[in-house]
Coordinates of C-alpha atoms and ligand atoms in Angstrom, one line a residue:
Chain A
X944 CA 37.5 132.9 19.8
X945 CA 35.8 135.3 22.2
X946 CA 32.8 133.0 22.4
X947 CA 34.9 130.1 23.4
X948 CA 36.5 132.2 26.1
X949 CA 33.1 133.3 27.4
X950 CA 31.9 129.7 27.5
X951 CA 35.0 128.7 29.4
X952 CA 34.7 131.4 32.0
X953 CA 31.0 130.5 32.4
X954 CA 31.9 126.9 33.0
X955 CA 34.5 128.0 35.6
X956 CA 32.1 130.3 37.4
X957 CA 29.6 127.4 37.7
X958 CA 32.2 125.2 39.5
X959 CA 32.0 125.0 43.2
X960 CA 35.4 126.3 44.6
X961 CA 35.7 123.1 46.7
X962 CA 35.7 120.9 43.5
X963 CA 39.3 121.8 42.9
X964 CA 40.2 119.8 46.0
X965 CA 38.4 116.6 45.0
X966 CA 41.4 114.9 43.4
X967 CA 43.8 115.8 46.2
X968 CA 41.3 114.6 48.7
X969 CA 40.7 111.2 47.0
X970 CA 44.4 110.6 46.5
X971 CA 45.3 111.4 50.0
X972 CA 43.0 108.8 51.6
X973 CA 45.2 106.3 53.4
X974 CA 48.2 108.7 53.4
X975 CA 46.8 111.2 55.8
X976 CA 43.4 112.2 57.2
X977 CA 41.7 114.6 55.0
X978 CA 40.1 117.6 56.8
X979 CA 36.6 117.0 58.1
X980 CA 35.1 120.1 56.6
X981 CA 35.9 118.7 53.1
X982 CA 34.3 115.4 53.9
X983 CA 31.2 117.2 55.1
X984 CA 31.2 119.4 52.1
X985 CA 31.4 116.6 49.6
X986 CA 28.6 114.8 51.4
X987 CA 26.3 117.7 51.2
X988 CA 27.2 119.8 48.1
X989 CA 25.0 118.9 45.1
X990 CA 27.6 120.1 42.7
X991 CA 30.6 118.3 44.2
X992 CA 29.0 115.0 45.4
X993 CA 28.4 113.3 42.0
X994 CA 31.9 114.3 40.8
X995 CA 33.4 113.2 44.1
X996 CA 31.8 109.8 43.9
X997 CA 32.7 109.4 40.2
X998 CA 36.3 110.4 40.8
X999 CA 36.6 108.1 43.8
X1000 CA 35.3 105.1 42.0
X1001 CA 37.5 105.7 39.0
X1002 CA 40.5 106.1 41.1
X1003 CA 39.7 102.8 42.9
X1004 CA 39.4 101.1 39.6
X1005 CA 42.6 102.5 38.3
X1006 CA 44.5 101.4 41.5
X1007 CA 43.1 97.9 41.2
X1008 CA 44.9 97.7 37.8
X1009 CA 48.3 98.6 39.1
X1010 CA 50.4 95.7 40.5
X1011 CA 50.7 95.5 44.2
X1012 CA 53.2 93.6 46.4
X1013 CA 52.2 92.9 50.0
X1014 CA 54.6 93.0 52.9
X1015 CA 53.7 89.5 54.0
X1016 CA 54.6 88.1 50.5
X1017 CA 58.2 89.2 50.6
X1018 CA 59.5 88.1 54.0
X1019 CA 62.0 85.7 52.3
X1020 CA 63.3 88.4 50.0
X1021 CA 63.8 90.7 52.9
X1022 CA 65.9 88.1 54.7
X1023 CA 67.9 87.4 51.5
X1024 CA 68.7 91.1 50.9
X1025 CA 69.8 91.5 54.5
X1026 CA 72.1 88.5 54.1
X1027 CA 73.6 89.9 50.9
X1028 CA 74.0 93.3 52.6
X1029 CA 75.9 91.8 55.5
X1030 CA 78.2 89.8 53.2
X1031 CA 78.9 92.9 51.2
X1032 CA 79.6 94.9 54.4
X1033 CA 82.1 92.2 55.6
X1034 CA 83.9 92.1 52.2
X1035 CA 84.1 95.8 52.1
X1036 CA 85.6 96.0 55.6
X1037 CA 88.2 93.4 54.5
X1038 CA 89.3 95.3 51.4
X1039 CA 88.9 98.8 52.9
X1040 CA 92.0 100.6 54.1
X1041 CA 90.2 103.3 56.1
Chain B
X712 CA 76.3 101.6 58.5
X713 CA 73.7 100.1 60.7
X714 CA 71.9 96.8 59.8
X715 CA 69.1 97.8 62.2
X716 CA 68.3 100.9 60.2
X717 CA 68.4 99.0 56.9
X718 CA 66.1 96.4 58.4
X719 CA 63.7 99.2 59.4
X720 CA 63.9 100.7 55.9
X721 CA 63.3 97.3 54.2
X722 CA 60.4 96.7 56.5
X723 CA 58.8 100.0 55.5
X724 CA 59.6 100.1 51.8
X725 CA 60.8 96.7 50.4
X726 CA 57.3 95.9 49.2
X727 CA 57.2 99.2 47.3
X728 CA 60.6 98.7 45.7
X729 CA 59.9 95.1 44.7
X730 CA 56.5 96.2 43.5
X731 CA 58.1 99.0 41.4
X732 CA 60.6 96.5 39.9
X733 CA 57.7 94.1 39.1
X734 CA 55.6 96.9 37.6
X735 CA 58.5 97.5 35.2
X736 CA 59.6 94.0 34.2
X737 CA 56.4 91.9 34.9
X738 CA 58.6 89.2 36.2
X739 CA 58.8 88.5 39.9
X740 CA 62.0 86.3 39.7
X741 CA 64.2 89.2 38.7
X742 CA 62.9 91.7 41.3
X743 CA 64.8 90.6 44.3
X744 CA 68.2 90.7 42.4
X745 CA 67.5 94.1 40.9
X746 CA 66.4 95.6 44.2
X747 CA 69.3 94.1 46.1
X748 CA 71.8 95.3 43.4
X749 CA 70.3 98.8 43.6
X750 CA 70.5 99.0 47.4
X751 CA 74.1 97.8 47.3
X752 CA 75.0 100.2 44.5
X753 CA 73.5 103.0 46.4
X754 CA 75.4 102.2 49.6
X755 CA 78.6 101.8 47.6
X756 CA 78.2 105.0 45.7
X757 CA 77.4 107.1 48.7
X758 CA 80.1 105.7 50.9
X759 CA 79.0 106.2 54.4
X760 CA 75.3 105.9 53.7
X761 CA 72.8 105.8 56.4
X762 CA 69.4 104.2 56.0
X763 CA 68.0 106.5 58.6
X764 CA 65.0 108.0 56.9
X765 CA 64.6 110.9 59.3
X766 CA 68.0 112.1 58.1
X767 CA 67.8 111.0 54.5
X768 CA 64.5 111.8 53.0
X769 CA 65.6 111.1 49.4
X770 CA 66.6 107.4 50.1
X771 CA 63.5 105.9 48.6
X772 CA 63.6 108.3 45.6
X773 CA 67.2 107.6 44.9
X774 CA 67.0 103.8 45.1
X775 CA 63.9 103.9 42.9
X776 CA 65.9 105.9 40.3
X777 CA 68.6 103.1 40.4
X778 CA 66.0 100.4 39.9
X779 CA 64.6 102.3 36.9
X780 CA 68.0 102.8 35.4
X781 CA 68.9 99.1 35.9
X782 CA 65.6 98.0 34.3
X783 CA 66.2 100.2 31.2
X784 CA 69.8 99.1 30.8
X785 CA 68.9 95.4 30.9
X786 CA 65.8 95.9 28.7
X787 CA 67.7 95.7 25.4
X788 CA 68.6 92.0 26.1
X789 CA 66.3 89.7 24.2
X790 CA 63.2 88.9 26.2
X791 CA 60.2 86.8 25.4
X792 CA 57.2 88.3 23.9
X793 CA 54.6 89.7 26.2
X794 CA 51.2 88.2 26.0
X795 CA 48.8 90.6 24.5
X796 CA 45.8 89.3 26.3
X797 CA 43.2 91.9 27.2
X798 CA 43.0 90.7 30.7
X799 CA 42.6 93.5 33.3
X800 CA 46.0 92.8 34.9
X801 CA 47.8 92.6 31.6
X802 CA 46.4 95.9 30.5
X803 CA 48.8 97.6 32.8
X804 CA 51.7 96.0 31.0
X805 CA 50.5 97.4 27.7
X806 CA 51.5 100.8 28.9
X807 CA 55.0 102.1 28.0
X808 CA 58.0 101.6 30.5
X809 CA 57.7 105.2 31.5
X810 CA 54.0 105.2 32.0
X811 CA 54.1 102.0 34.1
X812 CA 56.9 103.6 36.2
X813 CA 54.9 106.9 36.7
X814 CA 51.6 105.1 37.5
X815 CA 53.3 102.9 40.2
X816 CA 55.3 105.7 41.7
X817 CA 52.3 107.9 42.0
X818 CA 49.5 105.5 43.0
X819 CA 51.4 102.8 44.9
X820 CA 54.3 104.8 46.4
X821 CA 52.4 108.2 46.7
X822 CA 55.4 110.1 45.4
X823 CA 54.8 113.6 44.2
X824 CA 55.4 114.9 40.7
X825 CA 58.8 116.5 41.5
X826 CA 60.1 113.2 43.0
X827 CA 58.8 111.2 40.0
X828 CA 60.4 113.7 37.5
X829 CA 63.8 113.1 39.3
X830 CA 63.5 109.3 39.2
X831 CA 62.6 109.0 35.5
X832 CA 64.4 112.1 34.3
X833 CA 61.4 113.8 32.7
X834 CA 60.0 117.3 33.1
X835 CA 57.0 117.7 35.4
X836 CA 54.9 118.6 32.4
X837 CA 55.7 115.2 30.8
X838 CA 55.0 113.3 34.0
X839 CA 51.6 114.9 34.4
X840 CA 50.8 114.2 30.7
X841 CA 51.9 110.6 31.0
X842 CA 49.9 110.2 34.2
X843 CA 46.7 111.4 32.5
X844 CA 47.3 109.4 29.4
X845 CA 47.8 106.1 31.3
X846 CA 44.8 106.8 33.5
X847 CA 42.8 107.3 30.3
X848 CA 44.2 104.1 28.8
X849 CA 43.5 102.0 31.9
X850 CA 40.1 103.2 32.9
X851 CA 38.9 104.6 29.6
X852 CA 37.4 107.5 31.5
X853 CA 37.7 111.3 31.5
X854 CA 39.6 111.4 34.7
X855 CA 42.3 113.6 33.3
X856 CA 39.8 116.4 33.0
X857 CA 40.0 116.9 36.7
X858 CA 43.8 117.3 36.3
X859 CA 43.2 120.2 33.9
X860 CA 40.6 121.8 36.2
X861 CA 42.9 121.6 39.2
X862 CA 45.9 123.1 37.5
Ligands
ZN862 ZN1 30.9 121.8 46.3

């Protein structure tokens, strides 16, 4: 049991402290600008770079497998929903006593 | 209730809500109805609801919760068998309802674990676990190890 613990703590001490941010960094692309110092770090750190590239590629592959609906493909749906909403609003004001 | 604010909301998020509905059912024809029903149900339930996102940060989360509930309640009706092709796109639909919902909410709608827990009524531990299981299933890689490391 102790040996397992020693191996684990050795593994942890070998990790670059910045490696803990890789996942957050990759997932935040497109949402907000990640800090420059991290980009520079992942470009230059021998420990982080391979893992950063591996994680980024895997995440891209994963996202390509999840369905995506584009804004330009649902213009008609948007118009229909607005129409339904306005009908609903009118009906509601007819039957509402407040 | 302002149509202008609803229009703005739909412009920003309708593709996400329809995408979420599609990720659950796999059928585009039903998505518009389910999303429209959920938006109306939300407005009706909340009375004087506003679609002003600056004042109502939970709008997207709460409507997503209604979409998920609607999908689950209609799910027991007989539906045709899903094709079991091993095509990349179909692989997503081999995940469970909950896993598909979690994957979509996380990776397409960028919601955080707490928001996802609220939508699908699961503990955050279960959400994280389902997220890593589905990643493993979809990519066949050890991505989830990074989750453990960062926890
Ligand atoms: Zn590093």
